[in-house]
mmCIF file of C-alpha atoms in Angstrom:
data_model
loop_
_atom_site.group_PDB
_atom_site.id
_atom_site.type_symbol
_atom_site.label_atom_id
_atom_site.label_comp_id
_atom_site.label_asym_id
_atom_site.label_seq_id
_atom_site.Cartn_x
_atom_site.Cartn_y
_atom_site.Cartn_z
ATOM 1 C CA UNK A 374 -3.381 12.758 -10.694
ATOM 2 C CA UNK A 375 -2.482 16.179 -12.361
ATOM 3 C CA UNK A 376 -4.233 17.666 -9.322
ATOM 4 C CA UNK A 377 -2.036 16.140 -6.862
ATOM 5 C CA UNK A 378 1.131 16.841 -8.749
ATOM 6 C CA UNK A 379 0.158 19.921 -9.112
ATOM 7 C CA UNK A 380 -0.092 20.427 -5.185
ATOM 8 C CA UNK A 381 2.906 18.528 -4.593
ATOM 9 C CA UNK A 382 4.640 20.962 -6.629
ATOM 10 C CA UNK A 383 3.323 23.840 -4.383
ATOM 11 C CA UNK A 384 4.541 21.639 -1.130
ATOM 12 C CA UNK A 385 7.916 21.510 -2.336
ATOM 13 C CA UNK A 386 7.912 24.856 -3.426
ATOM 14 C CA UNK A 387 6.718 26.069 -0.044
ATOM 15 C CA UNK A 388 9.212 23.576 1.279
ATOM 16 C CA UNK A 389 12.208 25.540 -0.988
ATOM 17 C CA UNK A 390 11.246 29.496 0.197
ATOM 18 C CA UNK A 391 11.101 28.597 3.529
ATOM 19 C CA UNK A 392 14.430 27.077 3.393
ATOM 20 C CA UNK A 393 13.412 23.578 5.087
ATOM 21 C CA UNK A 394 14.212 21.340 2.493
ATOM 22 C CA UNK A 395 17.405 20.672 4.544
ATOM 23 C CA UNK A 396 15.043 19.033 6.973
ATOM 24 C CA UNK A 397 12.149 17.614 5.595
ATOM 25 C CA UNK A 398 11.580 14.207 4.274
ATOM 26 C CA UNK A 399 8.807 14.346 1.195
ATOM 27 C CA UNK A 400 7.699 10.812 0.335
ATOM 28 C CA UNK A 401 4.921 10.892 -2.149
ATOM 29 C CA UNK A 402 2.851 7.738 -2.778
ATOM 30 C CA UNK A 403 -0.158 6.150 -3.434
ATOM 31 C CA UNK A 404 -2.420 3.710 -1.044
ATOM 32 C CA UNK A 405 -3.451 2.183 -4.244
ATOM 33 C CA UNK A 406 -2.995 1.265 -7.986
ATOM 34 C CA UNK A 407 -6.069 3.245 -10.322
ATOM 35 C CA UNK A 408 -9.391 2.439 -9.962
ATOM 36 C CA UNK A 409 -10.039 0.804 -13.302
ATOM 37 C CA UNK A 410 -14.206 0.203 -12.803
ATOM 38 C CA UNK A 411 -14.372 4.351 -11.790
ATOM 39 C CA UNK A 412 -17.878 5.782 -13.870
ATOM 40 C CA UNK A 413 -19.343 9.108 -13.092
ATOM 41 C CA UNK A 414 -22.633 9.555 -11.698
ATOM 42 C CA UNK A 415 -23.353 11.315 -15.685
ATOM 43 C CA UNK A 416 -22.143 7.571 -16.983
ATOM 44 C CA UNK A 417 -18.584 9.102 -17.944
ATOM 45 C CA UNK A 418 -15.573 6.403 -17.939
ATOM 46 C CA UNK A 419 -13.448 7.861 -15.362
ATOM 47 C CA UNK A 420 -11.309 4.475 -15.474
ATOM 48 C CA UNK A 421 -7.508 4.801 -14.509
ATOM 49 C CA UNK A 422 -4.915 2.958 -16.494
ATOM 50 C CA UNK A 423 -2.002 0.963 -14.781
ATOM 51 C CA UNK A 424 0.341 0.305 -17.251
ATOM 52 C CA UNK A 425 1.669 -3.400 -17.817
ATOM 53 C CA UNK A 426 0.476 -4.256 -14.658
ATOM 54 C CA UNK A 427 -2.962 -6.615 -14.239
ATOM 55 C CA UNK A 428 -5.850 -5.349 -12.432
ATOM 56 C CA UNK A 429 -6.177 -1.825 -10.471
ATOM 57 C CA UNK A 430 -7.679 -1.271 -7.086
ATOM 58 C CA UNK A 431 -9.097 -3.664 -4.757
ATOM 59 C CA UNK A 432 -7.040 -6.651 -6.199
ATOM 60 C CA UNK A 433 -3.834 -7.825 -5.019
ATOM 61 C CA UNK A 434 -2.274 -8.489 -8.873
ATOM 62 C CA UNK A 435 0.244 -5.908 -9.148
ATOM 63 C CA UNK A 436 -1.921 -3.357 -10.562
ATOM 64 C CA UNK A 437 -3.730 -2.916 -7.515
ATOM 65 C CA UNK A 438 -1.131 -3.018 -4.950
ATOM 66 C CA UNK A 439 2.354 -1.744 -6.765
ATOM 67 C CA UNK A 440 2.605 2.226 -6.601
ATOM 68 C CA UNK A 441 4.951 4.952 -7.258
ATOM 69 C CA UNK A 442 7.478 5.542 -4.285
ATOM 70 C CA UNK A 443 8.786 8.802 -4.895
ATOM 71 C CA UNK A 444 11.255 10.323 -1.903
ATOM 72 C CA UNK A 445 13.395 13.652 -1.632
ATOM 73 C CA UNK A 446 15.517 14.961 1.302
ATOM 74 C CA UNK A 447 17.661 17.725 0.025
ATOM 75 C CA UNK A 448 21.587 17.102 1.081
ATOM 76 C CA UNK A 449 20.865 13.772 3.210
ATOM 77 C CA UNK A 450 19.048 11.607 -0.428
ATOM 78 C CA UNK A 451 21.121 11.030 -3.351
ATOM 79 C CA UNK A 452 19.321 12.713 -6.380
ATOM 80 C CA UNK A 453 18.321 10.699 -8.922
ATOM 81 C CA UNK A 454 18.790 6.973 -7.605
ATOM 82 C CA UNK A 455 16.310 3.932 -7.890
ATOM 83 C CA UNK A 456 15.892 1.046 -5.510
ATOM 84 C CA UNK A 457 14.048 -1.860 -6.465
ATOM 85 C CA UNK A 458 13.273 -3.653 -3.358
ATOM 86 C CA UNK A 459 9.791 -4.886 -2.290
ATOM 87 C CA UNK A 460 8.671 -2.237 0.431
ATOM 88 C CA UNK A 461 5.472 -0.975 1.912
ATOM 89 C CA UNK A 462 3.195 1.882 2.809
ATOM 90 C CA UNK A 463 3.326 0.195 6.713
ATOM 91 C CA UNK A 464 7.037 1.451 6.127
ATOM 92 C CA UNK A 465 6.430 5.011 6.714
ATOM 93 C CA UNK A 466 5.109 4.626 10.446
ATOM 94 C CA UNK A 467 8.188 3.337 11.398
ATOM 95 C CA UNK A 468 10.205 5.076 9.536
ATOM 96 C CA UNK A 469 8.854 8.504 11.105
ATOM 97 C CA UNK A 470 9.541 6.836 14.220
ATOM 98 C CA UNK A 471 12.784 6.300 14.114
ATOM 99 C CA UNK A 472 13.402 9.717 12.426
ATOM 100 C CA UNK A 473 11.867 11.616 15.278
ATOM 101 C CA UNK A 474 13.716 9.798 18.061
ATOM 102 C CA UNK A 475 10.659 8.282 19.391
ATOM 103 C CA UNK A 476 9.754 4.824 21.053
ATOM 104 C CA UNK A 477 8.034 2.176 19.069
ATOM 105 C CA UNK A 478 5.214 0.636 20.603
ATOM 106 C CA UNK A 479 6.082 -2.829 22.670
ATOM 107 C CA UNK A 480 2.915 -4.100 22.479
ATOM 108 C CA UNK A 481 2.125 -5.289 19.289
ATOM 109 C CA UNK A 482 4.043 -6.537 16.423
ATOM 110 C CA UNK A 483 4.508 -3.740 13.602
ATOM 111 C CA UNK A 484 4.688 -5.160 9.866
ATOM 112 C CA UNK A 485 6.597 -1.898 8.790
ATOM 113 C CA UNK A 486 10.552 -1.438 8.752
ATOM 114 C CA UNK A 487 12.844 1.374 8.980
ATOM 115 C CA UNK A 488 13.072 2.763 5.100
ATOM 116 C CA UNK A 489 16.002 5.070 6.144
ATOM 117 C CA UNK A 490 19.000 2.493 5.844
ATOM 118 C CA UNK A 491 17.756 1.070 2.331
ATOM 119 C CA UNK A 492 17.365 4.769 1.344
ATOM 120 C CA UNK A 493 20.785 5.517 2.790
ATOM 121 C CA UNK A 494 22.407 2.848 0.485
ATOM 122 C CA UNK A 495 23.436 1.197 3.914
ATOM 123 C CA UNK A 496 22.099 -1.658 3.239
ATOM 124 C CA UNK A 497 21.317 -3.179 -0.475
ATOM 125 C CA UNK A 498 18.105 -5.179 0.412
ATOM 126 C CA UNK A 499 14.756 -5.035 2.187
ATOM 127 C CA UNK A 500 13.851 -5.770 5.648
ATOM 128 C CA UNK A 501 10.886 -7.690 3.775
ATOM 129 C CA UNK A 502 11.474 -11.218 2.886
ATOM 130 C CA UNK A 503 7.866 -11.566 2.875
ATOM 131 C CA UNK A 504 4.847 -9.060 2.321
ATOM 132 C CA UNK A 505 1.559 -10.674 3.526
ATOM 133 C CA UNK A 506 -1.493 -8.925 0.854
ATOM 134 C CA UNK A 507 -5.370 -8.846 1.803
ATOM 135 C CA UNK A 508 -8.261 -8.420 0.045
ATOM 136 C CA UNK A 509 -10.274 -6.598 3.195
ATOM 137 C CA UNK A 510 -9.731 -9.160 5.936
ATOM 138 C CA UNK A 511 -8.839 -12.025 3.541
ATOM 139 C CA UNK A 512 -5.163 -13.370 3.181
ATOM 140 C CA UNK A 513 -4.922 -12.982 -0.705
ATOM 141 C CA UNK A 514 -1.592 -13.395 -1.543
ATOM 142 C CA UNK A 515 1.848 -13.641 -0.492
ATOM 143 C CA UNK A 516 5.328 -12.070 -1.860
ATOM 144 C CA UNK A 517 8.580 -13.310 -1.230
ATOM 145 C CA UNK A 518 12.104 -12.007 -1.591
ATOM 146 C CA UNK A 519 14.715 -14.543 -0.623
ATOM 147 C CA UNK A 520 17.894 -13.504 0.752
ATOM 148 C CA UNK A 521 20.861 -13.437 -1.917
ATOM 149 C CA UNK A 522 18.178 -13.694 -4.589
ATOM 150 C CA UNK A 523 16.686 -11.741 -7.421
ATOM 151 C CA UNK A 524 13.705 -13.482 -7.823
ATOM 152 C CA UNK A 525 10.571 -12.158 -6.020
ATOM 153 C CA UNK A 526 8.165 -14.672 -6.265
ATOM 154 C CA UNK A 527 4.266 -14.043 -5.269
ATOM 155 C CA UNK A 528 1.777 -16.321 -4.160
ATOM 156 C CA UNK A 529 -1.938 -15.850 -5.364
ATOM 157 C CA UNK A 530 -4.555 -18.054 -3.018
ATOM 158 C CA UNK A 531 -7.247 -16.163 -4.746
ATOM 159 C CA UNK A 532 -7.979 -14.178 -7.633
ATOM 160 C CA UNK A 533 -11.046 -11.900 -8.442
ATOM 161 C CA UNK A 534 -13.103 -13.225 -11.473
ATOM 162 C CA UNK A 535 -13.384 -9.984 -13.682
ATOM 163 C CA UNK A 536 -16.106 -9.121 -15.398
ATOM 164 C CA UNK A 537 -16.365 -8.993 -18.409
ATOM 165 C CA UNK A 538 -14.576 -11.724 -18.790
ATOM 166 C CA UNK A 539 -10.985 -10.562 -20.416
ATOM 167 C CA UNK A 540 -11.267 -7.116 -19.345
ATOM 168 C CA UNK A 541 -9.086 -6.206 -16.132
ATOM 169 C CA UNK A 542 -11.618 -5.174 -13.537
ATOM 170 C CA UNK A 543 -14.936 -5.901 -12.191
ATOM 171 C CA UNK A 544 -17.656 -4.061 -13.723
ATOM 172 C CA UNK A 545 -20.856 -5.317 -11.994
ATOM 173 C CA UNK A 546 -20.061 -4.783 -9.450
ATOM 174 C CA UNK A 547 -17.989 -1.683 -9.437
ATOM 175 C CA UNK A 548 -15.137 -2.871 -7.618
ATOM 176 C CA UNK A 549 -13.584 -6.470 -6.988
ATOM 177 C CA UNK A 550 -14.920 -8.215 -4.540
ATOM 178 C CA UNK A 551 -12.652 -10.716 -1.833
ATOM 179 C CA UNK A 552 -15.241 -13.562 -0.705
ATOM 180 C CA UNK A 553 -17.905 -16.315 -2.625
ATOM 181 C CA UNK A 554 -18.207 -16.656 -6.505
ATOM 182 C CA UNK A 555 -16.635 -13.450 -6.958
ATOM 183 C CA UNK A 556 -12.636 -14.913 -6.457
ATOM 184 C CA UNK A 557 -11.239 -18.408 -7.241
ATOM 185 C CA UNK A 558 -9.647 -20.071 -5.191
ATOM 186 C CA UNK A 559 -5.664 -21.833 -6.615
ATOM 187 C CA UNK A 560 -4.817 -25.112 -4.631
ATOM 188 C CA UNK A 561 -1.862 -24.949 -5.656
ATOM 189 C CA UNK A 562 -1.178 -21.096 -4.809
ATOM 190 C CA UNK A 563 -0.657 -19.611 -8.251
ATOM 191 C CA UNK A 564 3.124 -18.832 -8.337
ATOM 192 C CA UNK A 565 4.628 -15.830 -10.377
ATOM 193 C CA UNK A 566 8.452 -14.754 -10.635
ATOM 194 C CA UNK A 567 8.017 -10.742 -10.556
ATOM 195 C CA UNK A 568 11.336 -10.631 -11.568
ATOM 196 C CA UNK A 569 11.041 -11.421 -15.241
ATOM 197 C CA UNK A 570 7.774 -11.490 -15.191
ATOM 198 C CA UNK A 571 6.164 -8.609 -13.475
ATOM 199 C CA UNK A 572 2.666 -8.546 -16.041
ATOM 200 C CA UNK A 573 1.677 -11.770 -14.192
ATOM 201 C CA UNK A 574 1.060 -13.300 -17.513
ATOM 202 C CA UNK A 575 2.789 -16.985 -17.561
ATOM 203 C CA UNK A 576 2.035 -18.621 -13.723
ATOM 204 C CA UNK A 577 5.369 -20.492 -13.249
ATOM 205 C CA UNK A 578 4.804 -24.371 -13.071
ATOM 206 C CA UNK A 579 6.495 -27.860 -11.839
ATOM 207 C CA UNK A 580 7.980 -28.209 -15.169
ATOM 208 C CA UNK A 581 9.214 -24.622 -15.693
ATOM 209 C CA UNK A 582 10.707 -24.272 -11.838
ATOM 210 C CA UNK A 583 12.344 -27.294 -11.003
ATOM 211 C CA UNK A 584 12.581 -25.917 -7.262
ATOM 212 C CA UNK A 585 8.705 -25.654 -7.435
ATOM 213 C CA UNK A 586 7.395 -27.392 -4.592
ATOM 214 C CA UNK A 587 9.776 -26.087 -2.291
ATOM 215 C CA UNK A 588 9.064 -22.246 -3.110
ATOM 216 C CA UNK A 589 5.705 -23.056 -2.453
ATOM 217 C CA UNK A 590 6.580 -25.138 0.952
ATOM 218 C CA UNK A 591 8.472 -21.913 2.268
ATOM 219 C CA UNK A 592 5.936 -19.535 1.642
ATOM 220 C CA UNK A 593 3.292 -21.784 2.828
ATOM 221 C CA UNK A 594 5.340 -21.831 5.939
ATOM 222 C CA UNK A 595 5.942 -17.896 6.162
ATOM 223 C CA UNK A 596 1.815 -17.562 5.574
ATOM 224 C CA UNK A 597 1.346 -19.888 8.661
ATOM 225 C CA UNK A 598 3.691 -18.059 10.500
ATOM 226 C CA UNK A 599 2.131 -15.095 9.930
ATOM 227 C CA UNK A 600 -0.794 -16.296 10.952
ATOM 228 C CA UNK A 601 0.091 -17.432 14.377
ATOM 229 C CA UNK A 602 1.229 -13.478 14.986
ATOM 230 C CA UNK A 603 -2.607 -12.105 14.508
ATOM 231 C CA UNK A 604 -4.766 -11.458 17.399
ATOM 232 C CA UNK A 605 -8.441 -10.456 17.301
ATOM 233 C CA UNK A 606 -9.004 -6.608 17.314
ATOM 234 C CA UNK A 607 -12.726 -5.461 18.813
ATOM 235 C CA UNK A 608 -14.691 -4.546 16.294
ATOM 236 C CA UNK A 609 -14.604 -1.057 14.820
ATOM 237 C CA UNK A 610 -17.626 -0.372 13.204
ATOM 238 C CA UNK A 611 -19.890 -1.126 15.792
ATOM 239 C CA UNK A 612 -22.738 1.331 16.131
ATOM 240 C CA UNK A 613 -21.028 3.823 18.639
ATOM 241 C CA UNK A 614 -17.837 4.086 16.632
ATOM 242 C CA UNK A 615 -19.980 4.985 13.385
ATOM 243 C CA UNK A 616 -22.641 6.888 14.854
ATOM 244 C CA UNK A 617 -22.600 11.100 14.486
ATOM 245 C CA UNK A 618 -21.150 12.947 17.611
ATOM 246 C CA UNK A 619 -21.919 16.364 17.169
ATOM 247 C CA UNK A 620 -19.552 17.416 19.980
ATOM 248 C CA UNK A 621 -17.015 15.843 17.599
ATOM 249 C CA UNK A 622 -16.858 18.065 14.492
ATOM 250 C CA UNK A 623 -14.763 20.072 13.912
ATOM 251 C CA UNK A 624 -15.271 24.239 14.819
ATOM 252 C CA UNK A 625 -14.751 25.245 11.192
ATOM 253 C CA UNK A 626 -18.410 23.763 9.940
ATOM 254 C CA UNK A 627 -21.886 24.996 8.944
ATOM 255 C CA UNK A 628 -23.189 23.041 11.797
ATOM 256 C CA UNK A 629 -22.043 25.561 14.489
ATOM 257 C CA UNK A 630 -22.465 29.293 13.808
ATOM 258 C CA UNK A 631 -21.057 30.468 17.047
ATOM 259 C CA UNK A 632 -17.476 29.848 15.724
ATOM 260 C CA UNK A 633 -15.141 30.837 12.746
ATOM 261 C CA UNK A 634 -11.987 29.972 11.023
ATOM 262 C CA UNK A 635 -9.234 32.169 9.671
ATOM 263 C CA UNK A 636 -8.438 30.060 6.557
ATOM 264 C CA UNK A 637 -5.162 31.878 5.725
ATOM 265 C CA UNK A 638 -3.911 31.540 9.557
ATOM 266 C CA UNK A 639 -4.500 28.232 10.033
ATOM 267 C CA UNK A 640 -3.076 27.193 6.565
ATOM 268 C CA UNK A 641 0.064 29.142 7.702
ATOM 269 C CA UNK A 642 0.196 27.611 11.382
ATOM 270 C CA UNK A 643 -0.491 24.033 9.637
ATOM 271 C CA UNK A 644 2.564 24.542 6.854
ATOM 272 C CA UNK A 645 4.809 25.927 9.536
ATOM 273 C CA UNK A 646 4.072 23.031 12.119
ATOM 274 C CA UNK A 647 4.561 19.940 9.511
ATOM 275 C CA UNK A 648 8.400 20.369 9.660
ATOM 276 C CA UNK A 649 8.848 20.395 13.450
#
């Protein structure tokens, strides 16, 4: 983490002398919460920590799936202001979109939504009322944000059983796993307020949420929804998608001695070309 600080610092520094700040949107993020199972191959306990939130990467508790959102525009963001909204990494794609005056693609449905008008303070809430979260290809939870609400409540069809038991990762296996006796299974979902209670310590309950039943009858609805909006993909790791292609690699390798790389040009032409 110091590491990529470190060269975020020298991005935005870059960013500063060549007098682009003006026009460049920095969003720094993470795909993931910290691996908390990470050993090196000495045996060392490389584990990451994620604060009051349960689990770390590969689970859908908050540990694994809420990360920093950190964004600076010089002169267009205001300095210094928070926004607690659900949004998502599928965000940016859009976003960029938008910002570049291209077209969005018409045929498919994109899960992402324009970040620019929550950023902007023009509007006060997310486009997401619900964020759909999978464990590989596994629908493993569900968040929802009503409208004119504070509450975001979340949805957990499945869990992953950590091991040891008590601890808050999966240590046999390295990494949690989505499928057989390594989740359970909650019929009913289990149902969480991350409002006031974003540790995911005290599953809220018929008797605690009088309006139980019907949270849970809305997001079942959104989850079925959502389903009707997938299509089958072809498969992408079929053999001639993962096997080598040597006329593939890139010129700057070991591989191929008939060509070389000017690592101080093409750093420049690559910093230079980000911004345009």
């Amino acid at each position: 983490m110091h590491l990529r600080f470190e060269i975020s610092g020298q991005i935005l520094a870059s960013l500063e002398m060549l007098n682009l700040s003006s026009r460049t949107l920095v969003y720094f993020t993470s795909d993931q919460g910290a691996h908390i199972e990470e050993i090196s191959e000495s045996g060392e306990v490389h584990g990451g920590w994620n604060g009051i939130y349960k689990g770390g990467k590969s689970t859908n508790w908050e540990g694994g799936i809420r990360v920093p959102g950190l964004l600076r525009w010089s002169g267009v963001l205001t300095a210094g202001r928070s926004i607690d909204e659900p949004t998502s990494n599928m965000d940016i794609f859009p976003t960029i979109v938008k910002l570049s005056k291209a077209a969005m693609p018409s045929d498919r449905i994109i899960d992402g939504r324009d970040l620019m008008p929550l950023l902007l303070g023009d509007v006060q809430h997310s486009e997401h009322e619900f964020l759909f979260h999978y464990c590989n290809s596994y629908l493993s939870a569900v968040r929802w944000h009503p409208r004119h609400s504070s509450s975001v409540w979340k949805a957990h069809l499945f869990t992953p059983n950590f091991n040891p038991e008590g601890t808050q990762g999966c240590f046999d296996t390295h990494v949690c796993l989505c499928y057989g006796d390594y989740v359970s299974r909650h019929d009913p979902p289990l149902l969480y307020d991350l409002s006031c209670d974003p540790t995911e310590s005290s599953p809220v309950t018929p008797a605690s949420e009088p309006q139980y039943h019907q949270i849970l009858d809305v997001m079942q609805e959104a989850v079925e929804r959502h389903r009707g909006t997938l299509t089958p993909v072809p498969d992408q790791l079929t053999l001639n998608n993962i096997i080598w292609k040597p006329w593939l690699q890139p010129c700057c390798s070991t591989v191929w001695e008939h060509c070389h790389c000017d690592n101080d040009t093409n750093s420049n032409t690559a910093l230079n070309g980000t911004t345009d």
